[in-house]
PDB file of C-alpha atoms in Angstrom:
ATOM      1  CA  MET A1325      29.027 -45.092  70.173  1.00 40.00           C
ATOM      2  CA  LEU A1326      31.524 -47.697  68.323  1.00 37.00           C
ATOM      3  CA  LYS A1327      28.983 -47.582  65.673  1.00 40.00           C
ATOM      4  CA  LYS A1328      29.213 -44.211  65.008  1.00 40.00           C
ATOM      5  CA  LEU A1329      33.436 -44.063  65.360  1.00 36.00           C
ATOM      6  CA  VAL A1330      33.430 -46.941  62.600  1.00 35.00           C
ATOM      7  CA  ALA A1331      30.543 -45.445  60.137  1.00 40.00           C
ATOM      8  CA  GLY A1332      32.478 -41.881  60.462  1.00 44.00           C
ATOM      9  CA  ALA A1333      35.679 -43.858  59.626  1.00 40.00           C
ATOM     10  CA  ALA A1334      34.163 -45.391  57.068  1.00 39.00           C
ATOM     11  CA  SER A1335      32.829 -42.397  55.653  1.00 44.00           C
ATOM     12  CA  CYS A1336      36.342 -40.482  55.724  1.00 42.00           C
ATOM     13  CA  LEU A1337      37.645 -43.541  53.903  1.00 39.00           C
ATOM     14  CA  LEU A1338      34.883 -43.263  51.247  1.00 41.00           C
ATOM     15  CA  CYS A1339      35.617 -39.508  50.559  1.00 42.00           C
ATOM     16  CA  LEU A1340      39.505 -39.839  50.291  1.00 39.00           C
ATOM     17  CA  GLY A1341      38.462 -42.654  47.741  1.00 46.00           C
ATOM     18  CA  LEU A1342      36.505 -40.020  45.741  1.00 41.00           C
ATOM     19  CA  LEU A1343      39.140 -37.154  46.046  1.00 41.00           C
ATOM     20  CA  ALA A1344      41.906 -39.865  44.656  1.00 45.00           C
ATOM     21  CA  GLY A1345      39.648 -40.850  42.213  1.00 48.00           C
ATOM     22  CA  LEU A1346      38.913 -37.435  40.979  1.00 45.00           C
ATOM     23  CA  ALA A1347      42.593 -36.473  41.231  1.00 49.00           C
ATOM     24  CA  GLY A1348      43.328 -39.294  38.637  1.00 52.00           C
ATOM     25  CA  CYS A1349      40.936 -37.638  36.261  1.00 52.00           C
ATOM     26  CA  GLN A1350      42.867 -34.580  35.756  1.00 54.00           C
ATOM     27  CA  GLU A1351      44.713 -34.228  32.125  1.00 57.00           C
ATOM     28  CA  ALA A1352      48.270 -34.291  32.246  1.00 56.00           C
ATOM     29  CA  PRO A1353      50.112 -31.135  31.312  1.00 57.00           C
ATOM     30  CA  ALA A1354      51.382 -31.079  27.890  1.00 57.00           C
ATOM     31  CA  PRO A1355      54.947 -31.112  27.392  1.00 59.00           C
ATOM     32  CA  VAL A1356      56.837 -28.055  26.432  1.00 59.00           C
ATOM     33  CA  SER A1357      58.743 -28.401  23.653  1.00 56.00           C
ATOM     34  CA  SER A1358      61.567 -26.468  22.593  1.00 60.00           C
ATOM     35  CA  ASP A1359      60.793 -26.279  19.429  1.00 59.00           C
ATOM     36  CA  PRO A1360      59.459 -23.151  18.144  1.00 59.00           C
ATOM     37  CA  GLY A1361      57.041 -24.376  15.603  1.00 58.00           C
ATOM     38  CA  PRO A1362      56.373 -22.712  12.123  1.00 64.00           C
ATOM     39  CA  ASP A1363      57.392 -19.485  11.213  1.00 67.00           C
ATOM     40  CA  LEU A1364      54.609 -16.908  11.810  1.00 66.00           C
ATOM     41  CA  VAL A1365      53.631 -14.890   8.724  1.00 62.00           C
ATOM     42  CA  SER A1366      52.933 -11.455   8.675  1.00 58.00           C
ATOM     43  CA  VAL A1367      49.681 -11.060   6.413  1.00 58.00           C
ATOM     44  CA  PRO A1368      49.380  -7.434   4.411  1.00 59.00           C
ATOM     45  CA  PRO A1369      46.293  -5.690   4.770  1.00 66.00           C
ATOM     46  CA  PRO A1370      43.650  -6.465   2.027  1.00 76.00           C
ATOM     47  CA  LEU A1371      43.562  -3.209   0.626  1.00 85.00           C
ATOM     48  CA  SER A1372      46.706  -0.681   0.267  1.00 84.00           C
ATOM     49  CA  ILE A1373      44.571   2.157   0.318  1.00 90.00           C
ATOM     50  CA  ASP A1374      42.418   3.448   3.345  1.00 93.00           C
ATOM     51  CA  MET A1375      39.045   3.558   1.789  1.00 94.00           C
ATOM     52  CA  THR A1376      37.574   6.371   3.950  1.00 94.00           C
ATOM     53  CA  THR A1377      39.770   8.743   2.232  1.00 95.00           C
ATOM     54  CA  LEU A1378      37.978   7.938  -1.335  1.00 96.00           C
ATOM     55  CA  ILE A1379      34.469   9.288  -0.695  1.00 97.00           C
ATOM     56  CA  THR A1380      32.658  11.430   2.052  1.00 97.00           C
ATOM     57  CA  ALA A1381      29.462  10.967   3.425  1.00 97.00           C
ATOM     58  CA  GLU A1382      28.531  14.371   1.903  1.00 97.00           C
ATOM     59  CA  GLN A1383      29.744  13.213  -1.403  1.00 97.00           C
ATOM     60  CA  ALA A1384      27.464   9.904  -1.144  1.00 97.00           C
ATOM     61  CA  SER A1385      24.883  12.224  -0.095  1.00 97.00           C
ATOM     62  CA  GLN A1386      25.388  14.620  -3.342  1.00 97.00           C
ATOM     63  CA  ALA A1387      25.127  11.787  -5.261  1.00 96.00           C
ATOM     64  CA  VAL A1388      21.762   9.883  -4.118  1.00 96.00           C
ATOM     65  CA  GLY A1389      20.052  13.322  -3.213  1.00 95.00           C
ATOM     66  CA  ALA A1390      19.415  12.035   0.611  1.00 95.00           C
ATOM     67  CA  GLU A1391      21.409  13.021   3.885  1.00 97.00           C
ATOM     68  CA  LEU A1392      23.545   9.849   4.555  1.00 97.00           C
ATOM     69  CA  ALA A1393      25.554   8.970   7.575  1.00 97.00           C
ATOM     70  CA  GLY A1394      29.302   7.038   7.500  1.00 94.00           C
ATOM     71  CA  PRO A1395      30.823   5.276   6.826  1.00 96.00           C
ATOM     72  CA  GLU A1396      30.744   2.420   8.356  1.00 97.00           C
ATOM     73  CA  VAL A1397      33.831   0.262   7.714  1.00 96.00           C
ATOM     74  CA  TYR A1398      33.717  -3.647   7.471  1.00 95.00           C
ATOM     75  CA  GLU A1399      35.101  -6.274   5.689  1.00 92.00           C
ATOM     76  CA  ASP A1400      38.674  -5.528   7.211  1.00 91.00           C
ATOM     77  CA  GLY A1401      38.478  -1.815   5.470  1.00 92.00           C
ATOM     78  CA  THR A1402      37.178  -3.070   2.074  1.00 94.00           C
ATOM     79  CA  TRP A1403      33.467  -1.868   2.252  1.00 97.00           C
ATOM     80  CA  LEU A1404      31.858   1.597   3.479  1.00 97.00           C
ATOM     81  CA  HIS A1405      28.236   1.558   4.297  1.00 98.00           C
ATOM     82  CA  PHE A1406      26.496   4.986   4.242  1.00 98.00           C
ATOM     83  CA  ALA A1407      22.854   5.126   4.951  1.00 98.00           C
ATOM     84  CA  SER A1408      19.967   7.649   5.853  1.00 97.00           C
ATOM     85  CA  GLU A1409      18.830   8.561   9.365  1.00 96.00           C
ATOM     86  CA  ASP A1410      15.854   6.025   8.732  1.00 96.00           C
ATOM     87  CA  ALA A1411      17.899   3.528   6.682  1.00 96.00           C
ATOM     88  CA  GLN A1412      15.846   3.650   3.519  1.00 96.00           C
ATOM     89  CA  THR A1413      18.608   5.189   1.597  1.00 97.00           C
ATOM     90  CA  THR A1414      21.717   3.264   1.599  1.00 97.00           C
ATOM     91  CA  VAL A1415      25.276   3.369  -0.473  1.00 97.00           C
ATOM     92  CA  ASP A1416      27.540   0.656  -0.402  1.00 98.00           C
ATOM     93  CA  VAL A1417      31.334   0.365  -1.629  1.00 98.00           C
ATOM     94  CA  HIS A1418      33.560  -2.618  -1.957  1.00 97.00           C
ATOM     95  CA  LEU A1419      37.139  -2.406  -3.064  1.00 96.00           C
ATOM     96  CA  ASN A1420      39.438  -5.258  -3.855  1.00 94.00           C
ATOM     97  CA  GLU A1421      42.534  -5.428  -5.161  1.00 94.00           C
ATOM     98  CA  THR A1422      42.586  -7.829  -8.382  1.00 94.00           C
ATOM     99  CA  THR A1423      43.391  -8.887 -11.770  1.00 95.00           C
ATOM    100  CA  ARG A1424      41.648  -8.357 -14.721  1.00 96.00           C
ATOM    101  CA  GLU A1425      41.293 -12.185 -15.207  1.00 96.00           C
ATOM    102  CA  LEU A1426      39.620 -12.720 -11.894  1.00 95.00           C
ATOM    103  CA  TYR A1427      37.482  -9.916 -12.760  1.00 95.00           C
ATOM    104  CA  ASP A1428      35.791 -11.256 -15.973  1.00 96.00           C
ATOM    105  CA  THR A1429      36.119 -14.443 -14.346  1.00 95.00           C
ATOM    106  CA  GLN A1430      33.768 -13.257 -11.457  1.00 94.00           C
ATOM    107  CA  VAL A1431      31.794 -11.142 -14.080  1.00 94.00           C
ATOM    108  CA  GLU A1432      31.017 -14.272 -16.280  1.00 95.00           C
ATOM    109  CA  LEU A1433      29.351 -16.385 -13.315  1.00 94.00           C
ATOM    110  CA  ILE A1434      27.362 -12.955 -12.415  1.00 92.00           C
ATOM    111  CA  LYS A1435      26.266 -12.817 -15.776  1.00 92.00           C
ATOM    112  CA  GLU A1436      25.155 -16.387 -15.860  1.00 93.00           C
ATOM    113  CA  SER A1437      23.313 -16.118 -12.825  1.00 92.00           C
ATOM    114  CA  VAL A1438      21.133 -12.961 -13.549  1.00 90.00           C
ATOM    115  CA  GLY A1439      20.908 -13.979 -17.406  1.00 89.00           C
ATOM    116  CA  ASP A1440      19.690 -10.964 -19.166  1.00 89.00           C
ATOM    117  CA  GLY A1441      19.425  -8.929 -15.906  1.00 89.00           C
ATOM    118  CA  TRP A1442      22.666  -6.858 -16.797  1.00 93.00           C
ATOM    119  CA  GLU A1443      24.019  -4.401 -18.791  1.00 93.00           C
ATOM    120  CA  GLU A1444      27.394  -3.029 -19.853  1.00 94.00           C
ATOM    121  CA  ALA A1445      27.707   0.680 -18.399  1.00 94.00           C
ATOM    122  CA  ALA A1446      30.172   2.577 -20.849  1.00 92.00           C
ATOM    123  CA  ASN A1447      32.947   5.188 -20.398  1.00 93.00           C
ATOM    124  CA  LEU A1448      33.981   3.905 -16.538  1.00 95.00           C
ATOM    125  CA  GLY A1449      37.255   2.600 -15.707  1.00 95.00           C
ATOM    126  CA  GLU A1450      38.562  -0.231 -18.214  1.00 96.00           C
ATOM    127  CA  THR A1451      35.028  -1.754 -17.805  1.00 96.00           C
ATOM    128  CA  ALA A1452      32.042  -1.962 -15.810  1.00 97.00           C
ATOM    129  CA  LEU A1453      28.664  -3.808 -15.591  1.00 96.00           C
ATOM    130  CA  TRP A1454      25.402  -2.725 -14.305  1.00 96.00           C
ATOM    131  CA  LEU A1455      23.116  -4.754 -12.427  1.00 95.00           C
ATOM    132  CA  PRO A1456      19.632  -3.177 -12.415  1.00 93.00           C
ATOM    133  CA  ASP A1457      17.794  -5.635 -10.203  1.00 90.00           C
ATOM    134  CA  ASN A1458      20.274  -5.219  -7.595  1.00 90.00           C
ATOM    135  CA  GLN A1459      21.069  -1.283  -8.028  1.00 92.00           C
ATOM    136  CA  GLU A1460      24.648  -2.549  -8.322  1.00 95.00           C
ATOM    137  CA  LEU A1461      27.566  -1.214 -10.053  1.00 97.00           C
ATOM    138  CA  LEU A1462      30.683  -3.479 -11.052  1.00 97.00           C
ATOM    139  CA  VAL A1463      33.887  -1.743 -12.421  1.00 98.00           C
ATOM    140  CA  TYR A1464      37.423  -2.764 -13.051  1.00 97.00           C
ATOM    141  CA  THR A1465      40.135  -0.460 -13.216  1.00 96.00           C
ATOM    142  CA  ALA A1466      44.190  -0.531 -12.639  1.00 92.00           C
ATOM    143  CA  GLY A1467      43.984  -3.711 -10.545  1.00 95.00           C
ATOM    144  CA  TYR A1468      40.873  -2.997  -8.588  1.00 96.00           C
ATOM    145  CA  MET A1469      37.452  -4.265  -8.543  1.00 96.00           C
ATOM    146  CA  LEU A1470      34.676  -1.429  -7.498  1.00 97.00           C
ATOM    147  CA  ASP A1471      31.317  -2.701  -6.468  1.00 97.00           C
ATOM    148  CA  VAL A1472      29.037   0.360  -5.705  1.00 98.00           C
ATOM    149  CA  SER A1473      25.361  -0.380  -4.465  1.00 97.00           C
ATOM    150  CA  VAL A1474      22.741   2.144  -4.689  1.00 96.00           C
ATOM    151  CA  ASP A1475      19.240   1.527  -2.374  1.00 95.00           C
ATOM    152  CA  SER A1476      16.808   4.339  -2.496  1.00 92.00           C
ATOM    153  CA  PRO A1477      12.888   4.719  -2.497  1.00 91.00           C
ATOM    154  CA  GLU A1478      13.411   7.925  -3.804  1.00 85.00           C
ATOM    155  CA  LYS A1479      15.338   6.673  -7.303  1.00 84.00           C
ATOM    156  CA  GLU A1480      14.636   3.878  -9.797  1.00 82.00           C
ATOM    157  CA  GLY A1481      16.598   2.364 -12.688  1.00 78.00           C
ATOM    158  CA  GLU A1482      18.288   5.095 -14.443  1.00 90.00           C
ATOM    159  CA  GLU A1483      18.612   7.618 -11.521  1.00 93.00           C
ATOM    160  CA  GLU A1484      20.322   4.740  -9.636  1.00 94.00           C
ATOM    161  CA  LEU A1485      22.691   4.151 -12.371  1.00 95.00           C
ATOM    162  CA  VAL A1486      23.362   7.532 -12.390  1.00 95.00           C
ATOM    163  CA  ALA A1487      23.913   7.932  -8.638  1.00 96.00           C
ATOM    164  CA  ALA A1488      26.260   4.670  -8.953  1.00 97.00           C
ATOM    165  CA  ARG A1489      28.179   6.051 -11.879  1.00 97.00           C
ATOM    166  CA  GLN A1490      28.789   9.535  -9.658  1.00 97.00           C
ATOM    167  CA  ILE A1491      30.247   7.485  -6.551  1.00 97.00           C
ATOM    168  CA  ALA A1492      32.285   5.327  -8.626  1.00 97.00           C
ATOM    169  CA  ALA A1493      33.826   8.213 -10.593  1.00 97.00           C
ATOM    170  CA  LEU A1494      34.430   9.990  -7.144  1.00 96.00           C
ATOM    171  CA  VAL A1495      36.290   6.679  -6.126  1.00 97.00           C
ATOM    172  CA  LEU A1496      38.136   6.052  -9.068  1.00 96.00           C
ATOM    173  CA  GLU A1497      39.732   9.808  -9.345  1.00 95.00           C
ATOM    174  CA  LYS A1498      41.384   8.741  -6.246  1.00 94.00           C
ATOM    175  CA  LEU A1499      43.027   5.747  -7.133  1.00 90.00           C
TER     176      LEU A1499
END
């Protein structure tokens, strides 16, 4: 019986030792500072325009000749995505506020990367570039860079450009 009492006491001491060791593993609470830290800065939205007011699903549908739903809005309101029910026909519209200098720099990089796979798209904004391999139209006007991408199995080449130009014109009218 004395053996059981000694073994029980030793076991209790061992448990208390383990608990004391574990208590020492706790992190000390961080000191509370009276310094409020750096001033928080309010960041304006990426666009001063609500893109959903620039083009409707009905207008995008008319441009591509297929029934589109949407828009789904992405990238903090700078990207609209329209899609047919089977997702085979899509229209993406991106808009960014930028300078002409930055637009020109981006376009030069694009031209370098696609080689001869681009052409000027006259009479649209201040300047416009069509990338036929991507079905993508880039337009600069009045401090905005507009990117319209049309993907439709029903349209090819010039037909996609016509659809992209029609969508771009609708958006540009409202800027």
